[in-house]
Every structure is written in C-alpha cells, then in structure tokens.
Short mmCIF file of C-alpha atoms and ligand atoms in Angstrom, two decimals:
data_model
loop_
_atom_site.label_atom_id
_atom_site.label_comp_id
_atom_site.label_asym_id
_atom_site.label_seq_id
_atom_site.Cartn_x
_atom_site.Cartn_y
_atom_site.Cartn_z
CA MET A 828 0.22 0.30 0.21
CA ASP A 829 1.42 3.46 -1.00
CA VAL A 830 1.31 6.11 1.30
CA LEU A 831 -1.50 7.81 -0.33
CA GLU A 832 -3.59 5.09 -0.66
CA ALA A 833 -2.48 4.56 3.36
CA ILE A 834 -4.06 8.48 3.99
CA SER A 835 -7.11 7.57 2.07
CA THR A 836 -8.38 4.95 3.62
CA ARG A 837 -7.50 4.56 6.97
CA ARG A 838 -10.65 4.47 9.34
CA SER A 839 -11.32 4.92 12.82
CA ILE A 840 -11.77 1.29 13.86
CA ARG A 841 -14.30 0.48 16.99
CA ASP A 842 -14.70 -3.29 16.69
CA PHE A 843 -11.58 -5.70 17.23
CA LEU A 844 -10.19 -8.96 17.62
CA PRO A 845 -8.93 -9.89 21.05
CA GLU A 846 -5.83 -10.86 19.48
CA ALA A 847 -3.08 -8.00 21.02
CA PRO A 848 -0.74 -7.13 18.14
CA SER A 849 3.55 -8.40 18.97
CA ARG A 850 5.69 -5.79 20.76
CA GLU A 851 7.17 -6.23 18.08
CA LYS A 852 3.89 -4.29 15.93
CA ILE A 853 4.14 -2.18 18.35
CA MET A 854 7.71 -0.72 18.63
CA ALA A 855 7.03 0.11 14.96
CA LEU A 856 4.21 1.90 15.42
CA ILE A 857 6.12 3.76 17.01
CA ASP A 858 9.08 4.31 15.46
CA ALA A 859 6.77 5.43 12.68
CA ALA A 860 5.30 8.28 15.07
CA THR A 861 9.51 9.46 16.15
CA GLN A 862 9.06 10.31 12.32
CA ALA A 863 6.98 12.94 12.30
CA PRO A 864 7.98 16.64 12.06
CA SER A 865 8.19 18.32 15.01
CA ALA A 866 8.40 22.17 16.36
CA VAL A 867 12.37 23.38 16.41
CA ASN A 868 12.86 19.05 16.27
CA ARG A 869 12.66 18.91 20.35
CA GLN A 870 10.71 15.50 19.04
CA PRO A 871 8.89 15.54 23.27
CA TRP A 872 6.97 12.91 22.61
CA SER A 873 6.61 9.90 24.89
CA PHE A 874 4.62 7.03 24.41
CA LEU A 875 3.43 4.73 26.66
CA VAL A 876 1.45 1.07 25.76
CA VAL A 877 -1.15 -0.58 27.58
CA ARG A 878 -1.91 -4.24 26.62
CA ASP A 879 -3.08 -5.30 30.28
CA ARG A 880 -6.95 -5.68 29.57
CA VAL A 881 -8.03 -5.84 33.47
CA LEU A 882 -6.43 -1.97 33.68
CA LEU A 883 -8.09 -0.91 30.28
CA ASP A 884 -11.38 -2.02 31.59
CA LYS A 885 -10.89 -0.25 34.76
CA ILE A 886 -9.78 2.89 33.21
CA SER A 887 -12.88 2.66 31.31
CA ASP A 888 -15.05 2.31 33.64
CA ALA A 889 -13.54 5.02 35.64
CA ALA A 890 -13.06 7.59 32.41
CA LYS A 891 -16.47 7.12 31.95
CA ALA A 892 -17.56 7.94 35.68
CA PHE A 893 -15.32 10.85 35.74
CA MET A 894 -16.88 12.20 32.00
CA THR A 895 -20.61 11.45 33.68
CA ASN A 896 -19.84 12.83 37.37
CA THR A 897 -17.67 16.54 36.16
CA ARG A 898 -19.06 16.68 32.81
CA PRO A 899 -15.38 19.06 31.73
CA LEU A 900 -16.27 18.79 27.99
CA GLU A 901 -18.54 20.59 26.01
CA LEU A 902 -20.34 17.06 23.89
CA PRO A 903 -23.79 16.59 22.57
CA GLU A 904 -25.63 15.35 25.03
CA GLN A 905 -26.27 11.47 23.52
CA LEU A 906 -22.63 11.14 24.17
CA TYR A 907 -23.01 11.90 27.79
CA GLU A 908 -25.79 9.53 27.96
CA LYS A 909 -23.11 6.80 25.35
CA LEU A 910 -20.95 7.73 28.61
CA ALA A 911 -23.41 6.38 31.64
CA ASP A 912 -24.28 3.32 29.12
CA PRO A 913 -23.56 0.33 30.92
CA ASN A 914 -22.04 -1.60 28.30
CA PHE A 915 -20.24 1.21 26.44
CA HIS A 916 -16.41 0.60 26.83
CA VAL A 917 -14.51 3.78 25.65
CA PHE A 918 -11.16 1.90 24.20
CA TYR A 919 -13.97 -0.62 22.48
CA HIS A 920 -12.41 -3.77 24.10
CA ALA A 921 -9.55 -3.12 22.00
CA PRO A 922 -6.01 -5.39 22.97
CA ALA A 923 -3.42 -2.24 23.66
CA LEU A 924 -3.73 1.51 24.33
CA ILE A 925 -0.40 3.83 23.33
CA VAL A 926 -0.65 6.96 24.61
CA VAL A 927 1.58 9.66 23.28
CA ALA A 928 2.23 12.12 26.08
CA ALA A 929 4.53 15.24 26.63
CA GLU A 930 6.14 16.84 29.25
CA ALA A 931 3.95 20.22 28.13
CA LYS A 932 6.00 22.59 28.48
CA GLY A 933 5.92 25.05 25.58
CA PRO A 934 4.73 25.88 22.82
CA TRP A 935 3.46 23.90 19.48
CA ILE A 936 4.10 19.89 22.14
CA ALA A 937 -0.01 19.20 21.39
CA GLU A 938 1.10 19.70 17.53
CA ASP A 939 3.45 17.16 17.81
CA CYS A 940 1.73 14.71 19.43
CA ALA A 941 -0.65 15.11 16.95
CA LEU A 942 1.75 14.68 14.21
CA ALA A 943 2.87 11.90 16.19
CA ALA A 944 -0.24 10.48 16.45
CA GLU A 945 -1.13 10.39 13.03
CA ASN A 946 1.69 8.69 11.95
CA LEU A 947 1.03 6.09 13.94
CA MET A 948 -2.69 5.71 12.75
CA ILE A 949 -1.77 5.58 9.02
CA ALA A 950 1.14 2.79 9.50
CA ALA A 951 -0.78 0.93 11.84
CA HIS A 952 -3.64 1.38 8.84
CA ALA A 953 -0.95 0.53 6.26
CA CYS A 954 0.92 -2.76 8.75
CA GLY A 955 -3.42 -4.34 8.60
CA LEU A 956 -4.61 -2.53 12.44
CA GLY A 957 -6.70 -0.53 13.52
CA THR A 958 -6.58 2.20 15.21
CA CYS A 959 -8.92 5.31 16.91
CA TRP A 960 -7.87 8.09 18.49
CA ILE A 961 -9.94 8.31 22.57
CA GLY A 962 -10.29 11.40 22.88
CA LEU A 963 -13.05 11.06 25.95
CA SER A 964 -10.27 9.58 28.04
CA GLN A 965 -8.12 12.43 27.96
CA PRO A 966 -10.05 13.98 30.81
CA PHE A 967 -9.47 11.22 32.62
CA LEU A 968 -6.23 10.15 31.95
CA SER A 969 -5.27 14.05 32.95
CA THR A 970 -6.07 13.78 36.35
CA ARG A 971 -4.02 12.93 39.15
CA GLU A 972 -5.69 8.86 39.56
CA GLY A 973 -5.71 8.72 35.51
CA LYS A 974 -1.90 9.00 35.45
CA GLN A 975 -0.72 6.87 38.18
CA MET A 976 -3.14 4.36 36.31
CA ILE A 977 -1.15 4.31 33.94
CA GLY A 978 1.69 5.09 35.28
CA LEU A 979 2.69 8.32 33.40
CA PRO A 980 4.37 10.95 35.27
CA GLU A 981 2.62 13.80 36.91
CA THR A 982 5.08 16.40 34.75
CA GLU A 983 3.18 14.27 31.26
CA THR A 984 0.20 15.47 29.87
CA PRO A 985 -1.95 12.10 27.85
CA PHE A 986 -1.96 14.63 24.48
CA ALA A 987 -2.85 11.34 22.48
CA PRO A 988 -4.49 7.71 23.92
CA ILE A 989 -4.66 5.68 20.87
CA VAL A 990 -6.22 2.31 21.09
CA VAL A 991 -4.92 -0.54 18.42
CA GLY A 992 -5.76 -3.84 16.95
CA TYR A 993 -7.28 -6.11 14.63
CA PRO A 994 -9.92 -5.20 13.53
CA ARG A 995 -12.80 -7.01 13.09
CA VAL A 996 -14.67 -5.99 10.61
CA SER A 997 -13.96 -3.14 7.66
CA ALA A 998 -14.15 -0.07 8.80
CA PRO A 999 -17.82 1.78 7.58
CA ASP A 1000 -17.13 4.95 4.89
CA SER A 1001 -16.87 8.20 6.48
CA PRO A 1002 -17.17 10.14 3.46
CA ARG A 1003 -14.97 13.74 3.04
CA LYS A 1004 -16.40 16.63 2.72
CA PRO A 1005 -15.08 18.80 -0.04
CA PRO A 1006 -12.22 21.07 1.28
CA ARG A 1007 -13.25 24.66 1.92
CA LEU A 1008 -10.77 25.93 -0.48
CA ARG A 1009 -9.12 29.59 -0.89
CA TRP A 1010 -6.17 30.47 -2.99
CA ILE A 1011 -4.38 33.64 -3.87
CA GLY A 1012 -2.06 33.45 -7.12
C1 LIG B 2105 -8.19 14.16 18.90
C2 LIG B 2105 -9.55 13.28 18.09
C3 LIG B 2105 -10.90 12.99 18.93
C4 LIG B 2105 -11.24 11.84 18.97
N1 LIG B 2105 -12.19 10.84 20.12
C5 LIG B 2105 -13.09 9.91 19.75
C6 LIG B 2105 -14.06 9.20 20.77
O1 LIG B 2105 -13.19 9.70 22.45
N2 LIG B 2105 -14.01 7.84 20.64
C7 LIG B 2105 -14.07 7.51 19.64
O2 LIG B 2105 -14.76 6.30 19.12
N3 LIG B 2105 -13.47 8.42 18.64
C8 LIG B 2105 -12.35 9.27 18.84
N4 LIG B 2105 -12.61 9.78 17.38
C9 LIG B 2105 -12.33 9.90 16.26
C10 LIG B 2105 -13.31 10.78 15.55
O3 LIG B 2105 -14.55 9.90 15.75
C11 LIG B 2105 -12.97 10.27 13.69
O4 LIG B 2105 -12.30 10.60 13.22
C12 LIG B 2105 -14.18 11.03 12.98
O5 LIG B 2105 -15.36 10.09 13.03
C13 LIG B 2105 -13.57 10.44 11.58
O6 LIG B 2105 -13.91 8.74 11.08
P1 LIG B 2105 -12.62 8.03 10.66
O7 LIG B 2105 -11.81 8.42 12.02
O8 LIG B 2105 -13.16 7.02 10.49
O9 LIG B 2105 -11.78 8.62 9.22
C14 LIG B 2105 -11.53 10.61 17.91
C15 LIG B 2105 -10.66 11.53 16.95
C16 LIG B 2105 -9.66 12.69 17.18
C17 LIG B 2105 -9.25 12.91 16.16
#
C-alpha cells in the first residue's frame, strides 16, 4: 500500500479481534510516530503502551464515571448518554492502548504529539492494524488518578490516547467534505 492509499483508506476502527499486536509491531508503529516533524525538532513525545485488558477495563469504567460526573467537555448530549451506558466501553475492548504524551512545556507540544499520532495511525493501517483516537479518555487520563493508573509521570500530559488492534470488520466509510479552499495566486 503506498502512502496516499494508506492516508485515504485509514478509518477509525471500533471493533477488534482479541489478539493483541506483538511488541515488535507496536515498536514499529512507535518508530513511525517518531519520524513526525516537530517544532524546533524537539521531539517532545513519550509513548506509553497498555496491553493489560483488566487495566483497560478499569480505565474505561473510571473514564466514564469521570466524564459523567464532571462533564469536563462541551459534548453533544447523546455522547454523555453513551458514556452513562453500562455496556459502552470507551476503548471498544481493544487489546492495546498507546498514549502519546509529553511534558507540556513550551509551544506546539500538542501539535507535535498529534503529528506523531497521525503517523502512528497511518502506519498501523498500512500494517493491517486498526486504530482509534479516544478523546473521551483524555480528561480522566489527565487527572492524577488517571496518570497513576497508567504510570504516567505527573509532569506529562496525555495528548493522544490511541487504541490499536486487529480490526474485526473493515470500517464503515466516512465520506469527506470537499475542502473549504481559499487560493491566492
Ligand atoms: C482528537 C480526536 C478525538 C477522538 N475521540 C474519539 C473518541 O473518544 N471515541 C471515538 O470513538 N472516536 C474518536 N475519534 C475518532 C473520530 O470520531 C473519527 O476520526 C472521525 O469520526 C472520522 O472518522 P475516521 O477516523 O474513520 O476517518 C477522535 C478523533 C480525534 C482526532
């Protein structure tokens, strides 16, 4: 698969086979992530991998409770209803979570981490893996308790929590809007 095909066929996956990707596969994705550009070439990112399903279940429960109790983000009401559903798993029972984190000091750190995250997601797709960025877990993972649960140092911010696994089914199409374009010259 060439890079343009990988970019245009990547879609978020929310239904995974139970088998976790091997350490080698995950390391290949992290290597791809680290090839991203970064402001002043700071390469501020760190990567945290969780393949412990029991822990992922616990984080899902804690993240849902935190979101419904504190409502930290302005979200459509149906998303809060989903978060209150006992059958909803924020990580879609994925076998692995990779958190792109960084010490949030200085400008462009979030952008740097998002670029690394996108590289990781494209590389995963090209390797036959599926990913989904789980923003709904970010508010909880940013708390002291959330950081403690995954062993993230207090000084770091989880910028991109991404679930990874083998897709059970191919993703439904998610058509794109035509670009809003302003062009000079
Ligand atoms: C910052 C960010 C946060 C996201 N958070 C979630 C999330 O919490 N749960 C989820 O199912 N998808 C999440 N997504 C995935 C988007 O819903 C998805 O990218 C979008 O619908 C476009 O679909 P596609 O990725 O299949 O192209 C997130 C994506 C981004 C970039």
